[in-house]
Tab-separated table of C-alpha atoms in Angstrom:
chain	number	residue	atom	x	y	z
A	1313	UNK	CA	187.112	136.303	84.169
A	1314	UNK	CA	186.956	139.471	86.761
A	1315	UNK	CA	184.882	142.394	86.522
A	1316	UNK	CA	185.602	145.931	86.188
A	1317	UNK	CA	183.213	149.265	87.423
A	1318	UNK	CA	184.342	152.413	86.717
A	1319	UNK	CA	183.118	155.778	86.615
A	1320	UNK	CA	185.316	158.039	83.459
A	1321	UNK	CA	183.608	161.335	82.084
A	1322	UNK	CA	182.407	161.206	78.115
A	1323	UNK	CA	183.543	164.469	76.780
A	1324	UNK	CA	182.643	167.085	74.247
A	1325	UNK	CA	184.293	164.744	71.944
A	1326	UNK	CA	181.565	161.905	72.658
A	1327	UNK	CA	184.691	159.455	72.798
A	1328	UNK	CA	184.972	157.127	75.570
A	1329	UNK	CA	188.888	156.546	77.056
A	1330	UNK	CA	189.619	154.015	79.266
A	1331	UNK	CA	192.847	152.997	81.163
A	1332	UNK	CA	192.271	150.127	83.144
A	1333	UNK	CA	195.376	148.683	84.143
A	1334	UNK	CA	195.007	144.707	84.550
A	1335	UNK	CA	197.265	142.712	85.327
A	1336	UNK	CA	198.344	140.911	82.848
A	1337	UNK	CA	201.120	141.440	79.683
A	1338	UNK	CA	201.839	139.938	77.210
A	1339	UNK	CA	198.494	138.158	76.468
A	1340	UNK	CA	195.168	138.379	74.648
A	1341	UNK	CA	191.806	139.477	76.290
A	1342	UNK	CA	188.698	139.757	75.133
A	1343	UNK	CA	186.504	142.855	76.363
A	1344	UNK	CA	183.439	143.825	76.645
A	1345	UNK	CA	182.052	147.186	77.247
A	1346	UNK	CA	178.773	148.000	78.452
A	1347	UNK	CA	177.934	151.789	79.459
A	1348	UNK	CA	174.745	153.361	80.604
A	1349	UNK	CA	174.519	157.747	81.573
A	1350	UNK	CA	174.747	157.677	85.180
A	1351	UNK	CA	171.758	159.951	86.876
A	1352	UNK	CA	173.429	163.371	88.419
A	1353	UNK	CA	171.149	164.049	91.662
A	1354	UNK	CA	171.193	168.378	92.633
A	1355	UNK	CA	170.803	168.564	96.226
A	1356	UNK	CA	169.621	172.276	96.219
A	1357	UNK	CA	168.488	173.937	99.925
A	1358	UNK	CA	165.045	174.004	100.068
A	1359	UNK	CA	163.685	176.920	101.822
A	1360	UNK	CA	161.764	175.646	106.150
A	1361	UNK	CA	158.510	178.126	104.001
A	1362	UNK	CA	158.082	175.213	101.397
A	1363	UNK	CA	158.184	173.182	103.545
A	1364	UNK	CA	154.528	174.382	105.436
A	1365	UNK	CA	151.359	173.333	105.085
A	1366	UNK	CA	152.994	168.930	103.518
A	1367	UNK	CA	151.093	167.626	106.528
A	1368	UNK	CA	147.766	169.619	105.575
A	1369	UNK	CA	145.915	166.664	104.733
A	1370	UNK	CA	147.019	163.972	107.491
A	1371	UNK	CA	144.453	164.096	110.564
A	1372	UNK	CA	145.801	164.096	114.437
A	1373	UNK	CA	143.328	161.589	116.311
A	1374	UNK	CA	143.028	162.607	120.264
A	1375	UNK	CA	141.751	160.888	122.127
A	1376	UNK	CA	140.854	162.045	125.923
A	1377	UNK	CA	142.238	158.830	127.907
A	1378	UNK	CA	145.662	160.353	128.902
A	1379	UNK	CA	148.336	158.346	129.629
A	1380	UNK	CA	148.164	156.047	130.281
A	1381	UNK	CA	149.835	154.149	133.801
A	1382	UNK	CA	152.375	151.560	133.019
A	1383	UNK	CA	154.082	155.022	130.150
A	1384	UNK	CA	153.054	157.041	133.583
A	1385	UNK	CA	155.858	154.630	135.699
A	1386	UNK	CA	158.334	154.775	133.768
A	1387	UNK	CA	158.211	158.562	132.348
A	1388	UNK	CA	159.059	159.254	137.038
A	1389	UNK	CA	161.484	161.884	136.861
A	1390	UNK	CA	162.338	161.594	133.091
A	1391	UNK	CA	161.251	165.045	133.116
A	1392	UNK	CA	163.108	166.657	136.952
């Protein structure tokens, strides 16, 4: 048994037309068709202004400890 996955468009007539070469000649085969409508995702470009305030409910935590000494050593010369 072989499995073939294809994506086809069904026109206004509502009939699915399939032409699938299978490499079998002069033999009977049993064919099962399972179809599922494809959900088309439309990508829309949103302006940056629409993103304003999306993190308004996320708290920003500040501490008074500063940067750890071990991190200071790793960053030496990083911003020169």
